[in-house]
mmCIF file of C-alpha atoms in Angstrom:
data_model
loop_
_atom_site.group_PDB
_atom_site.id
_atom_site.type_symbol
_atom_site.label_atom_id
_atom_site.label_comp_id
_atom_site.label_asym_id
_atom_site.label_seq_id
_atom_site.Cartn_x
_atom_site.Cartn_y
_atom_site.Cartn_z
ATOM 1 C CA LEU C 1 0.002 -0.001 0.001
ATOM 2 C CA LYS C 2 1.298 3.449 -0.864
ATOM 3 C CA ASN C 3 1.938 5.637 2.146
ATOM 4 C CA LYS C 4 0.564 8.577 0.226
ATOM 5 C CA CYS C 5 -2.043 8.455 -2.505
ATOM 6 C CA GLN C 6 -2.873 11.139 -5.008
ATOM 7 C CA GLY C 7 -5.216 13.913 -3.929
ATOM 8 C CA ASP C 8 -5.973 12.870 -0.327
ATOM 9 C CA TRP C 9 -7.740 16.186 0.118
ATOM 10 C CA LEU C 10 -10.344 15.051 -2.421
ATOM 11 C CA PHE C 11 -11.328 12.371 0.100
ATOM 12 C CA PHE C 12 -10.985 14.380 3.288
ATOM 13 C CA LEU C 13 -12.879 17.431 1.994
ATOM 14 C CA PRO C 14 -16.160 15.584 1.287
ATOM 15 C CA TYR C 15 -15.623 13.384 4.337
ATOM 16 C CA GLY C 16 -15.144 16.453 6.548
ATOM 17 C CA ILE C 17 -18.182 18.160 5.002
ATOM 18 C CA MET C 18 -20.410 15.131 5.515
ATOM 19 C CA MET C 19 -19.133 14.567 9.048
ATOM 20 C CA THR C 20 -19.836 18.201 9.943
ATOM 21 C CA LEU C 21 -23.209 18.051 8.202
ATOM 22 C CA SER C 22 -24.127 14.874 10.085
ATOM 23 C CA LEU C 23 -23.183 16.392 13.435
ATOM 24 C CA LEU C 24 -25.076 19.609 12.712
ATOM 25 C CA SER C 25 -28.128 17.560 11.699
ATOM 26 C CA SER C 26 -28.267 16.300 15.288
ATOM 27 C CA SER C 27 -28.469 19.879 16.549
ATOM 28 C CA PHE C 28 -30.901 22.755 16.090
ATOM 29 C CA TYR C 29 -28.773 24.007 13.223
ATOM 30 C CA TYR C 30 -30.526 21.358 11.105
ATOM 31 C CA ARG C 31 -33.453 23.734 10.556
ATOM 32 C CA TYR C 32 -31.212 25.924 8.392
ATOM 33 C CA PHE C 33 -30.272 23.292 5.816
ATOM 34 C CA ASP C 34 -33.120 20.818 5.875
ATOM 35 C CA GLU C 35 -33.946 18.822 2.702
ATOM 36 C CA ARG C 36 -32.894 20.705 -0.488
ATOM 37 C CA PRO C 37 -29.605 22.259 0.753
ATOM 38 C CA PHE C 38 -28.789 18.950 2.432
ATOM 39 C CA THR C 39 -29.316 17.074 -0.850
ATOM 40 C CA LEU C 40 -27.240 19.534 -2.908
ATOM 41 C CA ILE C 41 -24.315 19.283 -0.464
ATOM 42 C CA GLN C 42 -24.444 15.482 -0.652
ATOM 43 C CA LEU C 43 -24.371 15.547 -4.467
ATOM 44 C CA PHE C 44 -21.378 17.910 -4.343
ATOM 45 C CA CYS C 45 -19.555 15.459 -2.036
ATOM 46 C CA VAL C 46 -20.321 12.539 -4.358
ATOM 47 C CA GLY C 47 -18.740 14.498 -7.184
ATOM 48 C CA LEU C 48 -15.596 15.123 -5.151
ATOM 49 C CA LEU C 49 -15.288 11.440 -4.321
ATOM 50 C CA GLY C 50 -15.626 10.650 -8.024
ATOM 51 C CA LEU C 51 -12.733 13.037 -8.751
ATOM 52 C CA TYR C 52 -10.737 11.362 -5.966
ATOM 53 C CA GLU C 53 -11.190 7.973 -7.604
ATOM 54 C CA LEU C 54 -10.152 9.366 -11.015
ATOM 55 C CA ALA C 55 -7.079 11.008 -9.481
ATOM 56 C CA ASN C 56 -5.996 7.598 -8.230
ATOM 57 C CA GLY C 57 -6.519 5.720 -11.484
ATOM 58 C CA GLY C 58 -10.149 4.738 -11.002
ATOM 59 C CA VAL C 59 -11.468 1.438 -9.727
ATOM 60 C CA LYS C 60 -9.081 -1.457 -10.379
ATOM 61 C CA ARG C 61 -10.275 -4.924 -11.284
ATOM 62 C CA GLU C 62 -9.367 -6.254 -7.847
ATOM 63 C CA ASP C 63 -11.711 -3.686 -6.294
ATOM 64 C CA TRP C 64 -14.810 -4.609 -8.280
ATOM 65 C CA ARG C 65 -16.165 -7.091 -5.733
ATOM 66 C CA ALA C 66 -15.773 -4.619 -2.885
ATOM 67 C CA MET C 67 -17.360 -1.876 -4.995
ATOM 68 C CA PHE C 68 -20.344 -4.087 -5.813
ATOM 69 C CA ILE C 69 -20.923 -5.039 -2.159
ATOM 70 C CA CYS C 70 -20.574 -1.474 -0.874
ATOM 71 C CA ALA C 71 -22.803 -0.115 -3.630
ATOM 72 C CA ALA C 72 -25.470 -2.759 -2.964
ATOM 73 C CA PHE C 73 -25.618 -1.960 0.773
ATOM 74 C CA SER C 74 -25.551 1.771 0.127
ATOM 75 C CA ILE C 75 -28.400 1.630 -2.401
ATOM 76 C CA MET C 76 -30.532 -0.582 -0.143
ATOM 77 C CA ALA C 77 -30.024 1.798 2.775
ATOM 78 C CA ILE C 78 -30.892 4.865 0.696
ATOM 79 C CA LEU C 79 -33.972 3.348 -0.931
ATOM 80 C CA ILE C 80 -35.583 2.389 2.370
ATOM 81 C CA ALA C 81 -34.838 5.801 3.964
ATOM 82 C CA ASP C 82 -37.557 8.429 4.462
ATOM 83 C CA SER C 83 -35.323 11.436 5.134
ATOM 84 C CA ASN C 84 -31.885 12.874 4.456
ATOM 85 C CA ILE C 85 -30.796 11.942 7.980
ATOM 86 C CA GLN C 86 -31.732 8.293 7.418
ATOM 87 C CA ARG C 87 -29.903 8.336 4.068
ATOM 88 C CA LEU C 88 -26.657 9.133 5.902
ATOM 89 C CA VAL C 89 -26.405 5.385 6.605
ATOM 90 C CA GLY C 90 -25.597 4.845 2.939
ATOM 91 C CA TRP C 91 -22.513 7.045 3.269
ATOM 92 C CA ILE C 92 -20.885 4.467 5.560
ATOM 93 C CA PHE C 93 -20.393 2.076 2.645
ATOM 94 C CA LEU C 94 -19.423 4.798 0.160
ATOM 95 C CA PHE C 95 -16.739 6.293 2.407
ATOM 96 C CA THR C 96 -15.443 2.858 3.395
ATOM 97 C CA PHE C 97 -14.872 1.913 -0.238
ATOM 98 C CA CYS C 98 -13.192 5.223 -1.093
ATOM 99 C CA ALA C 99 -10.999 5.004 2.028
ATOM 100 C CA ARG C 100 -9.314 1.773 0.906
ATOM 101 C CA ARG C 101 -6.064 3.609 0.043
ATOM 102 C CA ILE C 102 -5.803 5.714 3.216
ATOM 103 C CA PRO C 103 -4.499 4.581 6.632
ATOM 104 C CA PHE C 104 -7.513 4.332 8.911
ATOM 105 C CA PRO C 105 -5.666 5.935 11.873
ATOM 106 C CA LYS C 106 -5.273 9.039 9.706
ATOM 107 C CA ILE C 107 -9.044 9.027 9.127
ATOM 108 C CA ALA C 108 -9.682 8.443 12.849
ATOM 109 C CA ASP C 109 -7.430 11.352 13.842
ATOM 110 C CA PHE C 110 -9.124 13.641 11.288
ATOM 111 C CA THR C 111 -12.578 12.579 12.510
ATOM 112 C CA LEU C 112 -11.658 13.262 16.122
ATOM 113 C CA ARG C 113 -10.533 16.809 15.295
ATOM 114 C CA VAL C 114 -13.580 17.601 13.149
ATOM 115 C CA SER C 115 -15.977 16.130 15.708
ATOM 116 C CA LEU C 116 -14.419 17.979 18.629
ATOM 117 C CA ALA C 117 -14.497 21.320 16.795
ATOM 118 C CA THR C 118 -18.090 20.854 15.570
ATOM 119 C CA VAL C 119 -19.466 19.704 18.932
ATOM 120 C CA ALA C 120 -17.732 22.600 20.712
ATOM 121 C CA PHE C 121 -19.312 24.962 18.161
ATOM 122 C CA ILE C 122 -22.791 23.489 18.748
ATOM 123 C CA VAL C 123 -22.548 23.583 22.547
ATOM 124 C CA LEU C 124 -21.182 27.144 22.525
ATOM 125 C CA SER C 125 -23.964 28.183 20.129
ATOM 126 C CA GLY C 126 -26.502 26.779 22.576
ATOM 127 C CA TYR C 127 -25.023 28.639 25.542
ATOM 128 C CA LEU C 128 -24.853 31.900 23.576
ATOM 129 C CA GLY C 129 -28.477 31.565 22.491
ATOM 130 C CA ILE C 130 -27.700 31.298 18.784
ATOM 131 C CA ILE C 131 -29.637 28.037 18.756
ATOM 132 C CA ASP C 132 -31.957 26.542 21.371
ATOM 133 C CA ASP C 133 -30.534 24.897 24.485
ATOM 134 C CA VAL C 134 -33.482 22.907 25.758
ATOM 135 C CA VAL C 135 -33.828 21.694 29.360
ATOM 136 C CA VAL C 136 -36.393 18.930 29.918
ATOM 137 C CA HIS C 137 -37.852 17.871 33.292
ATOM 138 C CA LYS C 138 -39.427 14.412 33.042
ATOM 139 C CA SER C 139 -39.889 11.451 35.410
ATOM 140 C CA GLY C 140 -37.641 13.039 38.018
ATOM 141 C CA ARG C 141 -34.793 13.551 35.539
ATOM 142 C CA VAL C 142 -33.426 16.929 34.464
ATOM 143 C CA ARG C 143 -31.742 16.770 31.062
ATOM 144 C CA GLU C 144 -30.060 19.643 29.214
ATOM 145 C CA TYR C 145 -29.711 19.047 25.468
ATOM 146 C CA LEU C 146 -26.620 21.288 25.005
ATOM 147 C CA GLY C 147 -27.816 22.609 21.642
ATOM 148 C CA PHE C 148 -28.730 19.158 20.335
ATOM 149 C CA ARG C 149 -32.220 17.864 19.519
ATOM 150 C CA TYR C 150 -32.062 15.100 22.125
ATOM 151 C CA ALA C 151 -30.060 14.447 25.293
ATOM 152 C CA LEU C 152 -28.575 11.197 23.990
ATOM 153 C CA TYR C 153 -26.953 12.874 20.979
ATOM 154 C CA PRO C 154 -24.040 14.738 22.642
ATOM 155 C CA SER C 155 -23.197 11.783 24.888
ATOM 156 C CA GLY C 156 -23.285 9.370 21.942
ATOM 157 C CA ILE C 157 -21.018 11.575 19.841
ATOM 158 C CA LEU C 158 -18.646 12.037 22.774
ATOM 159 C CA LEU C 159 -18.479 8.260 23.236
ATOM 160 C CA ASN C 160 -17.291 7.969 19.621
ATOM 161 C CA MET C 161 -14.707 10.719 20.168
ATOM 162 C CA THR C 162 -13.441 8.965 23.299
ATOM 163 C CA ALA C 163 -13.085 5.720 21.344
ATOM 164 C CA LEU C 164 -11.216 7.609 18.590
ATOM 165 C CA TYR C 165 -8.847 9.051 21.195
ATOM 166 C CA VAL C 166 -8.141 5.619 22.677
ATOM 167 C CA TYR C 167 -7.476 4.204 19.197
ATOM 168 C CA VAL C 168 -5.389 7.084 17.847
ATOM 169 C CA ARG C 169 -3.206 7.314 20.956
ATOM 170 C CA LYS C 170 -2.954 3.546 21.549
ATOM 171 C CA ASN C 171 0.328 2.933 23.400
ATOM 172 C CA GLN C 172 0.845 6.684 23.874
ATOM 173 C CA ILE C 173 -2.332 7.198 25.907
ATOM 174 C CA THR C 174 -1.557 9.241 29.058
ATOM 175 C CA ILE C 175 -3.222 9.688 32.424
ATOM 176 C CA PRO C 176 -3.731 13.460 31.836
ATOM 177 C CA GLY C 177 -5.280 12.699 28.434
ATOM 178 C CA ALA C 178 -7.534 10.010 29.877
ATOM 179 C CA LEU C 179 -8.531 12.370 32.715
ATOM 180 C CA PHE C 180 -9.442 15.094 30.218
ATOM 181 C CA TRP C 181 -11.769 12.793 28.280
ATOM 182 C CA GLY C 182 -13.060 11.221 31.489
ATOM 183 C CA VAL C 183 -14.003 14.611 32.979
ATOM 184 C CA LEU C 184 -15.524 15.728 29.669
ATOM 185 C CA ASN C 185 -17.696 12.601 29.608
ATOM 186 C CA TRP C 186 -18.674 13.157 33.218
ATOM 187 C CA TYR C 187 -19.709 16.764 32.465
ATOM 188 C CA VAL C 188 -21.919 15.703 29.551
ATOM 189 C CA PHE C 189 -23.380 12.906 31.697
ATOM 190 C CA TYR C 190 -24.092 15.416 34.492
ATOM 191 C CA MET C 191 -25.860 17.747 32.068
ATOM 192 C CA THR C 192 -27.752 15.160 29.990
ATOM 193 C CA ASP C 193 -28.145 12.194 32.377
ATOM 194 C CA SER C 194 -27.175 9.819 29.539
ATOM 195 C CA ARG C 195 -25.830 6.853 31.446
ATOM 196 C CA ILE C 196 -25.024 4.134 28.921
ATOM 197 C CA SER C 197 -22.634 6.189 26.781
ATOM 198 C CA PHE C 198 -20.953 7.607 29.877
ATOM 199 C CA LEU C 199 -20.259 4.210 31.426
ATOM 200 C CA LEU C 200 -18.912 2.770 28.164
ATOM 201 C CA ALA C 201 -16.663 5.797 27.581
ATOM 202 C CA GLU C 202 -15.166 5.557 31.072
ATOM 203 C CA ALA C 203 -14.652 1.802 30.631
ATOM 204 C CA LEU C 204 -12.831 2.377 27.322
ATOM 205 C CA LEU C 205 -10.462 4.883 28.926
ATOM 206 C CA VAL C 206 -9.627 2.490 31.772
ATOM 207 C CA ALA C 207 -9.141 -0.394 29.331
ATOM 208 C CA GLY C 208 -6.958 1.799 27.102
ATOM 209 C CA LEU C 209 -4.662 2.615 30.019
ATOM 210 C CA LEU C 210 -4.463 -1.049 31.087
ATOM 211 C CA MET C 211 -3.585 -2.082 27.521
ATOM 212 C CA ARG C 212 -0.736 0.413 27.540
ATOM 213 C CA TRP C 213 0.581 -0.512 30.985
ATOM 214 C CA LYS C 214 0.109 -4.293 30.705
ATOM 215 C CA PRO C 215 0.552 -5.197 27.013
ATOM 216 C CA ILE C 216 1.694 -8.710 27.973
ATOM 217 C CA TRP C 217 -1.774 -9.368 29.423
ATOM 218 C CA VAL C 218 -3.335 -8.433 26.117
ATOM 219 C CA GLU C 219 -1.216 -10.963 24.238
ATOM 220 C CA LYS C 220 -1.776 -13.715 26.798
ATOM 221 C CA LEU C 221 -5.532 -13.289 26.485
ATOM 222 C CA HIS C 222 -5.495 -13.717 22.710
ATOM 223 C CA LYS C 223 -7.891 -16.695 22.757
ATOM 224 C CA LEU C 224 -10.380 -14.811 24.936
ATOM 225 C CA TRP C 225 -10.372 -11.974 22.411
ATOM 226 C CA GLY C 226 -12.034 -14.473 20.101
ATOM 227 C CA ILE C 227 -15.164 -14.085 22.247
ATOM 228 C CA VAL C 228 -15.071 -10.338 21.561
ATOM 229 C CA ALA C 229 -14.808 -11.111 17.843
ATOM 230 C CA ALA C 230 -18.185 -12.835 18.064
ATOM 231 C CA SER C 231 -19.783 -10.013 20.057
ATOM 232 C CA PHE C 232 -22.005 -8.589 17.310
ATOM 233 C CA ALA C 233 -23.462 -12.003 16.463
ATOM 234 C CA ALA C 234 -23.919 -12.844 20.143
ATOM 235 C CA CYS C 235 -25.537 -9.507 21.002
ATOM 236 C CA ALA C 236 -27.832 -9.707 17.969
ATOM 237 C CA ALA C 237 -28.981 -13.203 18.944
ATOM 238 C CA LEU C 238 -29.472 -12.197 22.595
ATOM 239 C CA SER C 239 -31.442 -9.038 21.867
ATOM 240 C CA LEU C 240 -33.714 -10.548 19.226
ATOM 241 C CA THR C 241 -34.401 -13.663 21.289
ATOM 242 C CA MET C 242 -35.223 -11.713 24.453
ATOM 243 C CA THR C 243 -37.484 -9.360 22.487
ATOM 244 C CA ALA C 244 -39.317 -12.203 20.763
ATOM 245 C CA ILE C 245 -39.980 -14.183 23.949
ATOM 246 C CA TYR C 246 -40.689 -11.223 26.253
ATOM 247 C CA ASN C 247 -43.673 -11.835 28.495
ATOM 248 C CA SER C 248 -44.665 -9.193 31.060
ATOM 249 C CA ARG C 249 -46.315 -11.868 33.237
ATOM 250 C CA ILE C 250 -42.927 -13.472 33.939
ATOM 251 C CA HIS C 251 -41.413 -11.760 36.970
ATOM 252 C CA TRP C 252 -37.726 -11.718 35.987
ATOM 253 C CA MET C 253 -38.532 -10.524 32.470
ATOM 254 C CA ARG C 254 -40.665 -7.712 33.866
ATOM 255 C CA ARG C 255 -37.841 -6.665 36.180
ATOM 256 C CA LEU C 256 -35.297 -6.765 33.360
ATOM 257 C CA ASN C 257 -37.595 -4.699 31.167
ATOM 258 C CA SER C 258 -37.943 -2.145 33.943
ATOM 259 C CA ALA C 259 -34.163 -2.012 34.459
ATOM 260 C CA ILE C 260 -33.612 -1.122 30.802
ATOM 261 C CA GLU C 261 -36.469 1.414 30.797
ATOM 262 C CA GLY C 262 -39.089 -0.600 28.943
ATOM 263 C CA ARG C 263 -36.988 -1.454 25.907
ATOM 264 C CA LEU C 264 -38.064 -5.107 25.792
ATOM 265 C CA ASN C 265 -41.745 -4.211 25.886
ATOM 266 C CA LEU C 266 -41.332 -1.575 23.179
ATOM 267 C CA GLY C 267 -39.400 -3.979 20.989
ATOM 268 C CA ARG C 268 -42.022 -6.698 21.421
ATOM 269 C CA ARG C 269 -44.777 -4.267 20.508
ATOM 270 C CA SER C 270 -42.874 -3.192 17.412
ATOM 271 C CA LEU C 271 -42.462 -6.811 16.321
ATOM 272 C CA THR C 272 -46.181 -7.389 16.775
ATOM 273 C CA LYS C 273 -47.178 -4.193 14.966
ATOM 274 C CA TYR C 274 -44.743 -4.170 12.009
ATOM 275 C CA GLY C 275 -43.391 -7.727 11.821
ATOM 276 C CA ILE C 276 -40.322 -8.555 9.750
ATOM 277 C CA LYS C 277 -40.049 -8.258 5.973
ATOM 278 C CA LEU C 278 -37.569 -9.945 3.652
ATOM 279 C CA PHE C 279 -36.430 -6.672 2.061
ATOM 280 C CA GLY C 280 -37.426 -4.163 4.706
ATOM 281 C CA GLN C 281 -40.157 -1.590 5.129
ATOM 282 C CA LYS C 282 -40.533 2.101 5.828
ATOM 283 C CA ILE C 283 -41.124 2.590 9.569
ATOM 284 C CA GLU C 284 -41.096 5.868 11.469
ATOM 285 C CA TRP C 285 -40.863 5.206 15.212
ATOM 286 C CA ILE C 286 -41.862 8.045 17.534
ATOM 287 C CA GLY C 287 -39.214 9.000 20.078
ATOM 288 C CA ASN C 288 -38.515 11.672 22.696
ATOM 289 C CA GLY C 289 -36.342 13.799 20.430
ATOM 290 C CA LEU C 290 -37.454 17.295 19.417
ATOM 291 C CA ASP C 291 -38.288 18.363 15.886
ATOM 292 C CA VAL C 292 -36.194 20.983 14.044
ATOM 293 C CA GLU C 293 -38.242 23.773 15.664
ATOM 294 C CA GLY C 294 -37.665 22.442 19.190
ATOM 295 C CA ASN C 295 -41.199 21.134 19.661
ATOM 296 C CA ILE C 296 -41.932 17.947 21.580
ATOM 297 C CA VAL C 297 -43.569 15.272 19.417
ATOM 298 C CA GLU C 298 -47.072 14.645 20.748
ATOM 299 C CA GLN C 299 -47.629 11.216 19.155
ATOM 300 C CA THR C 300 -47.515 8.005 21.179
ATOM 301 C CA TYR C 301 -43.953 6.972 22.061
ATOM 302 C CA ASP C 302 -43.000 3.653 20.444
ATOM 303 C CA TYR C 303 -39.291 4.084 19.732
ATOM 304 C CA VAL C 304 -37.079 1.009 19.301
ATOM 305 C CA ASP C 305 -33.648 1.590 20.846
ATOM 306 C CA CYS C 306 -32.155 -1.813 20.031
ATOM 307 C CA LEU C 307 -30.134 -1.332 16.841
ATOM 308 C CA TYR C 308 -30.272 -5.020 15.908
ATOM 309 C CA LEU C 309 -34.085 -5.062 15.939
ATOM 310 C CA LYS C 310 -34.223 -1.704 14.188
ATOM 311 C CA ILE C 311 -32.010 -2.846 11.282
ATOM 312 C CA LEU C 312 -33.932 -6.112 10.989
ATOM 313 C CA GLN C 313 -37.309 -4.398 10.810
ATOM 314 C CA ARG C 314 -36.392 -1.376 8.713
ATOM 315 C CA TYR C 315 -33.927 -2.934 6.247
ATOM 316 C CA GLY C 316 -35.162 -6.516 6.185
ATOM 317 C CA VAL C 317 -33.887 -10.034 6.732
ATOM 318 C CA VAL C 318 -31.575 -10.098 3.675
ATOM 319 C CA PHE C 319 -29.830 -6.845 4.588
ATOM 320 C CA PHE C 320 -29.583 -7.780 8.282
ATOM 321 C CA ILE C 321 -28.091 -11.249 7.777
ATOM 322 C CA ALA C 322 -25.659 -10.109 5.088
ATOM 323 C CA LEU C 323 -24.487 -7.186 7.216
ATOM 324 C CA LEU C 324 -24.096 -9.312 10.357
ATOM 325 C CA VAL C 325 -22.073 -11.923 8.440
ATOM 326 C CA LEU C 326 -19.744 -9.248 7.062
ATOM 327 C CA ILE C 327 -19.317 -7.562 10.451
ATOM 328 C CA THR C 328 -18.533 -10.862 12.187
ATOM 329 C CA TRP C 329 -16.107 -11.850 9.413
ATOM 330 C CA ALA C 330 -14.362 -8.505 9.818
ATOM 331 C CA MET C 331 -14.161 -8.929 13.591
ATOM 332 C CA PHE C 332 -12.466 -12.308 13.247
ATOM 333 C CA LYS C 333 -10.023 -10.801 10.765
ATOM 334 C CA LEU C 334 -9.142 -8.156 13.360
ATOM 335 C CA TRP C 335 -8.660 -10.931 15.913
ATOM 336 C CA LYS C 336 -6.345 -12.846 13.596
ATOM 337 C CA ARG C 337 -4.315 -9.691 12.929
ATOM 338 C CA LYS C 338 -4.179 -8.934 16.672
ATOM 339 C CA GLU C 339 -5.832 -5.525 16.269
ATOM 340 C CA TYR C 340 -6.854 -5.527 19.921
ATOM 341 C CA HIS C 341 -7.750 -1.843 20.206
ATOM 342 C CA LEU C 342 -10.152 -2.139 17.293
ATOM 343 C CA LEU C 343 -11.606 -5.306 18.813
ATOM 344 C CA LEU C 344 -12.078 -3.584 22.170
ATOM 345 C CA ILE C 345 -13.834 -0.585 20.661
ATOM 346 C CA SER C 346 -15.972 -2.610 18.246
ATOM 347 C CA GLY C 347 -16.960 -4.964 21.076
ATOM 348 C CA SER C 348 -18.122 -1.975 23.121
ATOM 349 C CA VAL C 349 -20.162 -0.812 20.128
ATOM 350 C CA ALA C 350 -21.795 -4.257 19.920
ATOM 351 C CA VAL C 351 -22.882 -3.921 23.560
ATOM 352 C CA HIS C 352 -24.020 -0.329 23.020
ATOM 353 C CA CYS C 353 -26.215 -1.453 20.123
ATOM 354 C CA LEU C 354 -28.257 -3.580 22.544
ATOM 355 C CA LEU C 355 -29.691 -0.481 24.187
ATOM 356 C CA ASP C 356 -29.057 2.375 21.762
ATOM 357 C CA ASP C 357 -29.472 2.765 18.011
ATOM 358 C CA LEU C 358 -27.272 5.865 17.515
ATOM 359 C CA SER C 359 -24.248 3.788 16.507
ATOM 360 C CA LEU C 360 -25.754 3.297 13.057
ATOM 361 C CA SER C 361 -24.195 6.576 11.799
ATOM 362 C CA LEU C 362 -20.518 7.417 11.222
ATOM 363 C CA GLU C 363 -20.566 10.431 13.545
ATOM 364 C CA TYR C 364 -21.618 8.074 16.369
ATOM 365 C CA ASN C 365 -19.430 5.151 15.310
ATOM 366 C CA THR C 366 -16.568 5.855 12.892
ATOM 367 C CA PHE C 367 -15.328 2.295 13.415
ATOM 368 C CA TRP C 368 -17.819 0.887 10.908
ATOM 369 C CA MET C 369 -15.188 2.026 8.395
ATOM 370 C CA ALA C 370 -12.474 0.061 10.196
ATOM 371 C CA LEU C 371 -14.570 -3.109 9.991
ATOM 372 C CA GLY C 372 -15.173 -2.531 6.284
ATOM 373 C CA LEU C 373 -11.485 -1.859 5.647
ATOM 374 C CA ALA C 374 -10.601 -5.071 7.483
ATOM 375 C CA LEU C 375 -12.333 -6.879 4.610
ATOM 376 C CA ILE C 376 -11.378 -4.806 1.563
ATOM 377 C CA ALA C 377 -8.074 -3.151 2.573
ATOM 378 C CA PRO C 378 -6.632 -4.649 5.781
ATOM 379 C CA ALA C 379 -3.222 -3.070 5.155
ATOM 380 C CA THR C 380 -4.724 0.335 6.016
ATOM 381 C CA LEU C 381 -5.336 -0.632 9.657
ATOM 382 C CA PRO C 382 -1.981 -1.250 11.419
ATOM 383 C CA TRP C 383 -0.281 1.868 12.766
ATOM 384 C CA ASP C 384 2.639 2.639 15.058
ATOM 385 C CA GLY C 385 0.640 5.267 16.961
ATOM 386 C CA LYS C 386 3.159 8.057 16.283
ATOM 387 C CA THR C 387 2.972 8.835 12.583
ATOM 388 C CA ASN C 388 0.631 8.228 9.690
ATOM 389 C CA GLN C 389 2.991 5.621 8.304
ATOM 390 C CA ILE C 390 1.795 2.037 8.034
ATOM 391 C CA PRO C 391 4.343 -0.258 9.714
ATOM 392 C CA VAL C 392 5.589 -3.374 8.012
ATOM 393 C CA GLN C 393 3.662 -6.372 9.263
ATOM 394 C CA ASN C 394 3.911 -9.962 8.201
ATOM 395 C CA GLU C 395 0.657 -11.688 7.468
#
């Protein structure tokens, strides 16, 4: 793999635009570029990616299979979408294919910088009154949205940034750096009361430090990392089984449902109402998020938080099984290559997907690209943690 490909900026410009656009779409800035402007910007970015491919000699014969698979997933995701925000899922596959020449750590570092700058801009805009900064009092919980349209959004984005920090720094992670991200996560948790993302972020920071201080432990536990490699398949099976068999008359199930804030009951109701289609269906679940004008949605709440169930119902059995097979295959490739940091982070995403669906987008989980690159361009993943050079590694 070349350490430097032609016209990297032709990739990073549209990627930076779409990342910023995706982050802003989670905030009250979305009202200023809804629909038509959003579509025009996306078309502009597609054109830039086309120029990037031409600058690097176009698509080679050995890339055709990867191009076909990425295009198929992207088209399926776009066709089933009802809005520009939902269509952002298709960009995961497009960017993954176009990133096959670029070291993923370089992409991760760039994403971290763009995300941090954009989130800081959104939060500051909320505090200055440029956009709304909503505070909601409900069920004994006080949640400040920090300029975003829902309390879970800033914590979910910050979880992704924390994971990017742990990955980019790797063996250079420091206690002051971990404390900075730990305190930042605590502050967002204090303001938004978003517990799941906070706990996972803190766990990642602790694990990152342990992996730096005790690397021998990481190597000795290589076989156990194989369990992590199967985490997406295991979590998908667990969540779908528990949802399908949920019965409120069974005491332990009722207690479990209560502990996870009614997610099992909501999932079971969604299965009963919409069922499962072979090639998906258009479903619009009603959640607690605010619309672009900051108004609370008055319709009956029926939101499905489990990402596995959501993908299965919205995109269909074919899409779900194919995607799960590819993800699991990629995870085992990471295990074989001893990419333990990527395994750790992806395993945490698998757990997060049990209770939260935000990880479906790149701004909430940039590591979808790493899993895709593990299949189509594994040489882009290893990194020495100091430079953007790919170290020599024997297969």
